Short mmCIF file of N, CA and C in Angstrom, two decimals:
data_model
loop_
_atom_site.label_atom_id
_atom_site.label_comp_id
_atom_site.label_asym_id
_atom_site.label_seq_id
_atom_site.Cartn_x
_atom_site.Cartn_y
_atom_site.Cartn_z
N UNK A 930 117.56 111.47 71.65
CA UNK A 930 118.84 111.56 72.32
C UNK A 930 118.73 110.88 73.70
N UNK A 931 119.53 109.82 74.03
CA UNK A 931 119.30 109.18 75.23
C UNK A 931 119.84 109.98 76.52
N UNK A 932 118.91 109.85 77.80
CA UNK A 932 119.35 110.43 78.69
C UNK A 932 120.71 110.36 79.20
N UNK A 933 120.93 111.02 79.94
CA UNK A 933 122.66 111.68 80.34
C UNK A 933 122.47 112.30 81.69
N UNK A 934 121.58 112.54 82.54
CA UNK A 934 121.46 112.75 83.59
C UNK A 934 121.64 112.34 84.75
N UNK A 935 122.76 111.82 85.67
CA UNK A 935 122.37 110.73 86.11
C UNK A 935 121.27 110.40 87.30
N UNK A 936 121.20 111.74 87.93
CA UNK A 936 119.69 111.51 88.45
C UNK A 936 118.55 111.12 87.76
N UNK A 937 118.32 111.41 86.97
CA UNK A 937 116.93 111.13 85.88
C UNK A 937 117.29 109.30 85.83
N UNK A 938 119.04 108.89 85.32
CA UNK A 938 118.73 107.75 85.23
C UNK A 938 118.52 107.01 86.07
N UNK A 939 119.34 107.21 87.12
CA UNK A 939 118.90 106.64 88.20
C UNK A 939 117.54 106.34 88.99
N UNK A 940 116.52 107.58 88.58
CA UNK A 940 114.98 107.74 88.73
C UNK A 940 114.37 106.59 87.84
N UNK A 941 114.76 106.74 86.53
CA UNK A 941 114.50 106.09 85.87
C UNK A 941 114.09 104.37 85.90
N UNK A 942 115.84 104.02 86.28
CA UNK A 942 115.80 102.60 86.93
C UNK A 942 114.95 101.94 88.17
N UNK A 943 114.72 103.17 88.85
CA UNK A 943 113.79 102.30 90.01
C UNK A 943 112.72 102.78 89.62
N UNK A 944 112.31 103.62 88.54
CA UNK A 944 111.03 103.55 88.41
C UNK A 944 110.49 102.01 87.56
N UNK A 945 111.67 101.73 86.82
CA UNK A 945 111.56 100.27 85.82
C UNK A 945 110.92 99.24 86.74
N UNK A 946 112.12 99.35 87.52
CA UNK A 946 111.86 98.21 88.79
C UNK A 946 110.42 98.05 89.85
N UNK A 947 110.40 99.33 89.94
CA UNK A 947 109.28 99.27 90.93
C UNK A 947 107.73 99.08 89.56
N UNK A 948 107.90 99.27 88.16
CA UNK A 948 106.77 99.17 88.15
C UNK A 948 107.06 97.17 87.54
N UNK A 949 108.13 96.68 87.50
CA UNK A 949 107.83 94.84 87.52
C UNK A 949 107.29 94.70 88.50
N UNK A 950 107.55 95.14 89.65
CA UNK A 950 107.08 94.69 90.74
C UNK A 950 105.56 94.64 90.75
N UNK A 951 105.11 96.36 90.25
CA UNK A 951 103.47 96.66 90.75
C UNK A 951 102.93 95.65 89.09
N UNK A 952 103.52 95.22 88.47
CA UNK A 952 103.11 94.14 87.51
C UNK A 952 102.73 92.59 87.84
N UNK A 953 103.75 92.31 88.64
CA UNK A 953 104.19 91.16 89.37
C UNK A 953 103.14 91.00 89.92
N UNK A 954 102.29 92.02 90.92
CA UNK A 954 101.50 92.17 91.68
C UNK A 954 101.84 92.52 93.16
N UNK A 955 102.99 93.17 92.85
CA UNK A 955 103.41 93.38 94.06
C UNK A 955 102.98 94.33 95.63
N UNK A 956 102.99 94.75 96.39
CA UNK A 956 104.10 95.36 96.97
C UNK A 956 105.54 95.17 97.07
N UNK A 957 106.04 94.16 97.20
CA UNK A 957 106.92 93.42 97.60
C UNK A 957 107.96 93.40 96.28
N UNK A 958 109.22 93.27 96.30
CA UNK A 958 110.10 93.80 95.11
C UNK A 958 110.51 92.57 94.93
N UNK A 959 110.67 91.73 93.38
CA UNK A 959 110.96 90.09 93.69
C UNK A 959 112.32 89.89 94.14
N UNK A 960 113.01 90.35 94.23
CA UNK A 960 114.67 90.54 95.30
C UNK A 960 114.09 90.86 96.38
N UNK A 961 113.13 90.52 97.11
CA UNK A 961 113.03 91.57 98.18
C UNK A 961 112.60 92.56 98.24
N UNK A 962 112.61 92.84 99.31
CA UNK A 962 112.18 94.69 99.96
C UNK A 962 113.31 95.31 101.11
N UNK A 963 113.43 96.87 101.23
CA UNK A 963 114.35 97.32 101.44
C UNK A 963 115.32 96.34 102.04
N UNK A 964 115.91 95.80 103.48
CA UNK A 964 117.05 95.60 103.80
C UNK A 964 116.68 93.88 103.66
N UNK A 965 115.84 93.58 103.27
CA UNK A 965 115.41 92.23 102.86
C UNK A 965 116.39 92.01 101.30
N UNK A 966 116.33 92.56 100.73
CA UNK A 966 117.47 92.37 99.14
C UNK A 966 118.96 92.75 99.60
N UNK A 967 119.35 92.78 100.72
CA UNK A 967 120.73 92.83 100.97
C UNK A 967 120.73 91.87 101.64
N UNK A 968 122.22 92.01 101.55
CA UNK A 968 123.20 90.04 101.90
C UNK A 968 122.81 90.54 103.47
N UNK A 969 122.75 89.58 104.58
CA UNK A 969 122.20 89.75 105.64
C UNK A 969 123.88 90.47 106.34
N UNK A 970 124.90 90.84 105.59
CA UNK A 970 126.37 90.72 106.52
C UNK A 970 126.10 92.56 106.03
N UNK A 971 125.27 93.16 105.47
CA UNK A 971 125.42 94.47 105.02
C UNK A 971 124.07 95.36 105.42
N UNK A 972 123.63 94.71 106.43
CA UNK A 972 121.89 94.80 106.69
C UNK A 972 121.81 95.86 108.00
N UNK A 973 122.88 96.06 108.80
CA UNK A 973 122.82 96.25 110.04
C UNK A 973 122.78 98.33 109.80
N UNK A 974 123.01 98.67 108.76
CA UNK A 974 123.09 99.88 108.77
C UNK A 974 121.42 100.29 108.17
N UNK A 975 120.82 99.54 107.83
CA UNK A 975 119.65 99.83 107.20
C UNK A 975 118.82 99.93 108.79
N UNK A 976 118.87 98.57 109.40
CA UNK A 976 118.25 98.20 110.64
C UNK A 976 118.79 99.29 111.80
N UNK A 977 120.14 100.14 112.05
CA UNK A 977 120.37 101.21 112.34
C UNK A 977 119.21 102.25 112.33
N UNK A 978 119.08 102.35 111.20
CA UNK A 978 118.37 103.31 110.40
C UNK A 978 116.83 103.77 110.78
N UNK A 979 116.45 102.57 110.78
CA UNK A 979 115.07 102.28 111.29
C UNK A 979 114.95 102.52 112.70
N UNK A 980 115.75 102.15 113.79
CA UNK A 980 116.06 102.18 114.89
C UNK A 980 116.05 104.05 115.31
N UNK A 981 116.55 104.64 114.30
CA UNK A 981 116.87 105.89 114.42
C UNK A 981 115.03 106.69 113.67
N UNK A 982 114.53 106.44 113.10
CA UNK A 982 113.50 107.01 112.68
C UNK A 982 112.73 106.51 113.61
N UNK A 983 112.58 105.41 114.37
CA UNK A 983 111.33 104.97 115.60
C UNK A 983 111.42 105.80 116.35
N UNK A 984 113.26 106.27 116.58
CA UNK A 984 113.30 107.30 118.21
C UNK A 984 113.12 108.47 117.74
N UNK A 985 112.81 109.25 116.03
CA UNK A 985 112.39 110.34 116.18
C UNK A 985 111.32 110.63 115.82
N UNK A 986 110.25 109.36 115.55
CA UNK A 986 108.91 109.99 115.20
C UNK A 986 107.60 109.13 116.29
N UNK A 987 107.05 109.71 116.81
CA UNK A 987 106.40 109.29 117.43
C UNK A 987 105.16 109.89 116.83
N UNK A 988 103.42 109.86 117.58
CA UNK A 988 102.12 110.30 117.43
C UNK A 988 102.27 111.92 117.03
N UNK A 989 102.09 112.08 115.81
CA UNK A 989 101.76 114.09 115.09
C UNK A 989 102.81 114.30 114.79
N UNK A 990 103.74 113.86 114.91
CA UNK A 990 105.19 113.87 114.29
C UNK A 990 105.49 113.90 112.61
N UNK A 991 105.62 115.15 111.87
CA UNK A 991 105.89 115.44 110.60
C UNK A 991 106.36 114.91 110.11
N UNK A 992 107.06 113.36 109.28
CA UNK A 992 108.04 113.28 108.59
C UNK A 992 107.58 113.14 107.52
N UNK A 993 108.73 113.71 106.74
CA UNK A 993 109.19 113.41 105.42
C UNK A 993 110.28 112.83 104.81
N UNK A 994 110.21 111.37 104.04
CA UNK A 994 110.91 110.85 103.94
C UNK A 994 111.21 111.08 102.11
N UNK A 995 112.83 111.40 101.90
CA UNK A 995 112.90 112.28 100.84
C UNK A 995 113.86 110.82 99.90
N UNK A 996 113.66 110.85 98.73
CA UNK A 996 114.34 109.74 98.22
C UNK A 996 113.43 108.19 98.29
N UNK A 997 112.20 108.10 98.89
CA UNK A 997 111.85 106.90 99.82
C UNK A 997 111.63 106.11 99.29
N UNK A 998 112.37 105.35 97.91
CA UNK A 998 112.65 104.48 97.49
C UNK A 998 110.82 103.56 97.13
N UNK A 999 110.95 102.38 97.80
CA UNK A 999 110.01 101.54 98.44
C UNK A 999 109.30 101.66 99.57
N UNK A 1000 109.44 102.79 100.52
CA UNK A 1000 108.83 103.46 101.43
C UNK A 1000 109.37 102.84 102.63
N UNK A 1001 110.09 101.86 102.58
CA UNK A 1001 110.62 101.50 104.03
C UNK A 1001 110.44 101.99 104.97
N UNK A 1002 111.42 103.29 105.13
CA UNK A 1002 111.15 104.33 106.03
C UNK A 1002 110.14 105.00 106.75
N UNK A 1003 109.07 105.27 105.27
CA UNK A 1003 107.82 105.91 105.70
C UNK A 1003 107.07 105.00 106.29
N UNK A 1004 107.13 103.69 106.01
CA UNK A 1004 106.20 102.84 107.06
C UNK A 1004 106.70 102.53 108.71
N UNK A 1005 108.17 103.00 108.52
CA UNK A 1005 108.15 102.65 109.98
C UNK A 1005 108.09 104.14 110.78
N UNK A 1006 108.30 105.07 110.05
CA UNK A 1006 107.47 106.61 110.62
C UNK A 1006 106.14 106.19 110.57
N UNK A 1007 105.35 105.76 109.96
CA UNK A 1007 103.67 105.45 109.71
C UNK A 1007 103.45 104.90 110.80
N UNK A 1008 104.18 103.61 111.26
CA UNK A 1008 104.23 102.61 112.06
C UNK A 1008 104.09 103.33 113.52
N UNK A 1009 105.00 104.08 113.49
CA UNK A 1009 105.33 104.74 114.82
C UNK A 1009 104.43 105.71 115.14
N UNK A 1010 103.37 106.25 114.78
CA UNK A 1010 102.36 107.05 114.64
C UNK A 1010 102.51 108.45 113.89
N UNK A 1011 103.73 108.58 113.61
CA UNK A 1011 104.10 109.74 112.60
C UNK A 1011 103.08 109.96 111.14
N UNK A 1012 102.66 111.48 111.23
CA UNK A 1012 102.09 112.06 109.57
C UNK A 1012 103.32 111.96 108.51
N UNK A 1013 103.10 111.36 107.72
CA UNK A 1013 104.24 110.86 106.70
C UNK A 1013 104.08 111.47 105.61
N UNK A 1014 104.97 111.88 104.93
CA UNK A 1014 104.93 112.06 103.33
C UNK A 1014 106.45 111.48 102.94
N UNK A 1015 106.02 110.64 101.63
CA UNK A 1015 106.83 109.84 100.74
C UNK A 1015 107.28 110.65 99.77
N UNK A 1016 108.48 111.17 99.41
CA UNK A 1016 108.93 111.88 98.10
C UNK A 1016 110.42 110.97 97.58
N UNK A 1017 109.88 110.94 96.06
CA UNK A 1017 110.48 110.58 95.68
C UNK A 1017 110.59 110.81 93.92
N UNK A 1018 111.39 110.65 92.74
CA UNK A 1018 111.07 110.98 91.79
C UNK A 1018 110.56 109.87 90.88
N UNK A 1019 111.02 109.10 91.23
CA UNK A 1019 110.02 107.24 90.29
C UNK A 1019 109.16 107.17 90.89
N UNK A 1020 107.99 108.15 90.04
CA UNK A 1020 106.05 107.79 90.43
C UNK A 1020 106.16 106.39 90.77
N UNK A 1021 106.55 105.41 90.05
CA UNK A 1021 106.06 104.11 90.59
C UNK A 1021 106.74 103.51 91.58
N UNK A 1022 107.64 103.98 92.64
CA UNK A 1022 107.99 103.74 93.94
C UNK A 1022 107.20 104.62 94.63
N UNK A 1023 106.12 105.32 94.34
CA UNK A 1023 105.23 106.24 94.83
C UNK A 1023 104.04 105.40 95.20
N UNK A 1024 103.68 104.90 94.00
CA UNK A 1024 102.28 103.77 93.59
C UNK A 1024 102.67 102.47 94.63
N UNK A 1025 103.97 101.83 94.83
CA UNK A 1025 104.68 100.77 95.42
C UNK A 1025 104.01 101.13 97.29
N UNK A 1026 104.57 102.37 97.18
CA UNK A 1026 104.47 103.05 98.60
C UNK A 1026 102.65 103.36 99.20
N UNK A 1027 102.25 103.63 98.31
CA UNK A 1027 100.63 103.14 98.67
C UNK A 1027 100.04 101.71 98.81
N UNK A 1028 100.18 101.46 98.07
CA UNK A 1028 100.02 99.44 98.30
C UNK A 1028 100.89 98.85 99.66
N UNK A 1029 101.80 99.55 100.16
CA UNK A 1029 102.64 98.59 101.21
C UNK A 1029 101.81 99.27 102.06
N UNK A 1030 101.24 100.78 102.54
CA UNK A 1030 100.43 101.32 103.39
C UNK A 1030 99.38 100.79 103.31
N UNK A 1031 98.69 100.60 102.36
CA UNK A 1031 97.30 100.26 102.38
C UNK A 1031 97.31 98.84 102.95
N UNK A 1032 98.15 98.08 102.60
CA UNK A 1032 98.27 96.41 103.03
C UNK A 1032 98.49 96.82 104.49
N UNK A 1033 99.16 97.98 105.53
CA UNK A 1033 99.57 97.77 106.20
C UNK A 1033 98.28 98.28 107.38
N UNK A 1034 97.45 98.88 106.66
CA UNK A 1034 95.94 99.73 107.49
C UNK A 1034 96.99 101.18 107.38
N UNK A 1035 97.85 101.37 106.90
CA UNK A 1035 98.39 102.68 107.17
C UNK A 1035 98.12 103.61 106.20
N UNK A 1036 98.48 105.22 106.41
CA UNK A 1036 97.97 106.34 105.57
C UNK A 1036 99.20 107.16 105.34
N UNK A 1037 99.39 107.12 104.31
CA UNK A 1037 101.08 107.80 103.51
C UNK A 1037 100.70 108.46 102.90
N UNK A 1038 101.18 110.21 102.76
CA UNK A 1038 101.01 110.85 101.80
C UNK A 1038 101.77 110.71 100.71
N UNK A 1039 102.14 111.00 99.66
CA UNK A 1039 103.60 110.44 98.05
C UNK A 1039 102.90 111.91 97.38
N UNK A 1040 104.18 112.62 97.02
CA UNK A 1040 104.66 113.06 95.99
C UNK A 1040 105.60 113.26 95.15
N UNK A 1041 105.69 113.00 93.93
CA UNK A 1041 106.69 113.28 93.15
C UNK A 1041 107.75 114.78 93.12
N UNK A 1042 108.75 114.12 93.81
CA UNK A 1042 109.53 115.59 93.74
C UNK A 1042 110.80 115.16 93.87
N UNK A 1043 111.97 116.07 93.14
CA UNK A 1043 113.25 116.09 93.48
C UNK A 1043 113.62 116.70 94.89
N UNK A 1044 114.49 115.83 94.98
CA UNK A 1044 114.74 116.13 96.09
C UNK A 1044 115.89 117.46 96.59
N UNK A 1045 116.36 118.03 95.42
CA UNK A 1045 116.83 119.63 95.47
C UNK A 1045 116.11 120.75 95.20
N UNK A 1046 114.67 120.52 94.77
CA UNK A 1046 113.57 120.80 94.78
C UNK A 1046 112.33 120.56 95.97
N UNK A 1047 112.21 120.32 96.44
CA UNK A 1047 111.25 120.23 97.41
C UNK A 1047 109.93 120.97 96.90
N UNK A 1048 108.68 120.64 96.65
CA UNK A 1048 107.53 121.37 96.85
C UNK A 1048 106.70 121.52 98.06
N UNK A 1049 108.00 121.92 99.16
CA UNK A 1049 106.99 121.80 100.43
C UNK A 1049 107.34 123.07 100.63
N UNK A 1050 106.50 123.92 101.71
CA UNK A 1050 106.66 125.25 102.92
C UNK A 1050 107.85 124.74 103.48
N UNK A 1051 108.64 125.82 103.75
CA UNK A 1051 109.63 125.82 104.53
C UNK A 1051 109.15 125.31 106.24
N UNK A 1052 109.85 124.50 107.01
CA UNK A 1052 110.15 123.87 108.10
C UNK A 1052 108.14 123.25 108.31
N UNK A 1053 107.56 122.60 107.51
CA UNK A 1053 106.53 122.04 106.95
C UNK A 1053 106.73 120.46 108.07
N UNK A 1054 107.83 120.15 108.29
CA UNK A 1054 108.26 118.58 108.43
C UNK A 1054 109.03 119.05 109.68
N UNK A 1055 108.77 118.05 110.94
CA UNK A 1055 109.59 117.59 111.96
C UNK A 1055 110.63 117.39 111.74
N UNK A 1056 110.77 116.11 111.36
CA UNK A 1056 111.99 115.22 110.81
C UNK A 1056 111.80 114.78 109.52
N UNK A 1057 113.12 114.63 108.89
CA UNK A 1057 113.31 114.59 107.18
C UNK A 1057 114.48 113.18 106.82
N UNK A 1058 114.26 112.31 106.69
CA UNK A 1058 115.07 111.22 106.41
C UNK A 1058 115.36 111.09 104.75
N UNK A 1059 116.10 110.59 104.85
CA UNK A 1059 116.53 110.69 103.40
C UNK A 1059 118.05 109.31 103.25
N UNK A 1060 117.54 108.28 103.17
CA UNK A 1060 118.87 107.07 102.80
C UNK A 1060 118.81 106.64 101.28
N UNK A 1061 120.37 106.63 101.34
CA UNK A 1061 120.47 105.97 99.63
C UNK A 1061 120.93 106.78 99.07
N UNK A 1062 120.11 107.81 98.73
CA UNK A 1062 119.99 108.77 97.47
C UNK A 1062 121.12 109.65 98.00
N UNK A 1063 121.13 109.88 98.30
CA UNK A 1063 122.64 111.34 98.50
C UNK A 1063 123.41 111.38 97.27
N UNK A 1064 124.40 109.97 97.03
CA UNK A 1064 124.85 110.31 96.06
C UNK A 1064 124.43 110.75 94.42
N UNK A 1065 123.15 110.85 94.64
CA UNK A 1065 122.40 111.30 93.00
C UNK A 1065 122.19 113.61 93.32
N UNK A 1066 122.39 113.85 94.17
CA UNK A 1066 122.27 115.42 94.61
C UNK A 1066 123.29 115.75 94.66
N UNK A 1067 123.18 117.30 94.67
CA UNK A 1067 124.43 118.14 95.27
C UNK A 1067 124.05 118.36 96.43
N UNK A 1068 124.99 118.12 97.48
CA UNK A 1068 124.38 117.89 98.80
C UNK A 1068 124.22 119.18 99.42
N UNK A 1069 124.60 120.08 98.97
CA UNK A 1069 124.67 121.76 99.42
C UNK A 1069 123.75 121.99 99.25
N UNK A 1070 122.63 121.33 98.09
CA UNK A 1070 121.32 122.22 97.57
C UNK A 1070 120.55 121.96 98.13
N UNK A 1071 120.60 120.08 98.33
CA UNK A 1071 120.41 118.60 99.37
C UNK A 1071 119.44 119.90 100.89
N UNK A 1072 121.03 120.17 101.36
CA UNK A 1072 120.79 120.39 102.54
C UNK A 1072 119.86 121.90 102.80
N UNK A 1073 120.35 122.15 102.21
CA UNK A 1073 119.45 123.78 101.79
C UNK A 1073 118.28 123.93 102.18
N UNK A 1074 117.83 122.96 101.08
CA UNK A 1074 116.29 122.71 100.54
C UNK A 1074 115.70 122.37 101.94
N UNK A 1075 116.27 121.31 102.85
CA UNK A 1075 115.41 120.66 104.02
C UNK A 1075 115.63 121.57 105.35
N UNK A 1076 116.56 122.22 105.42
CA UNK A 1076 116.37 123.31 106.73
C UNK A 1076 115.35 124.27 106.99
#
């Protein structure tokens, strides 16, 4: 019976994607990587974004970046001296997310988890980023889960 979920499919699809890539030999996604595969006129909210995770993670700084795609995020928390963990539910945007750290000298934690699920301790994480994915949750459970 084919899936019907649309989180699962949606997991699904970037797990497809991310593992051409780790085939390809990637880190690197052949469209690109995060705000690199958007038209440069739709880019400025991603680059926002980033701008906003530099000013909240600095050196011992908890984040968890929930949804983290290709890890974008977590590398520029990594970047910034922030303890990182990558969650996401396509293991192989997990596997993606170690190879862009490791290329980068950086150290990312990844686990597989939904993100209305969380397998963390409660208030475990500083700061909790989460882009993209919203619309695959119920954002009530969404928000629940990360307070």
């Amino acid at each position: 019976m084919p899936e019907t979920d649309p989180k699962r499919l949606e997991a699904d699809r970037y797990d497809r994607r991310a593992r051409a890539a780790l085939q390809a030999g990637g880190p690197v996604l052949p469209d690109g990587d995060g705000a690199g595969a958007v038209p440069p006129t739709l880019r400025k909210p991603y680059e926002v974004f980033e701008q906003q995770v530099r000013a909240a993670v600095r050196p011992g700084v908890e984040l968890l970046d929930v949804c983290c795609g290709t890890g974008r995020y977590s590398l520029v928390g990594a970047l910034a001296g922030g303890r990182v963990t990558a969650a996401d539910l396509a293991e192989n945007n997990l596997v993606l997310v170690q190879r862009r750290a490791a290329r980068a000298g950086l150290t990312i934690q990844t686990a597989a988890a939904d993100a209305e699920r969380l397998p963390f301790a409660a208030a475990a994480f500083d700061v909790v980023a989460c882009v993209g994915s919203l619309s695959y949750v119920e954002l009530s459970v969404f928000v629940a889960e990360i307070r």
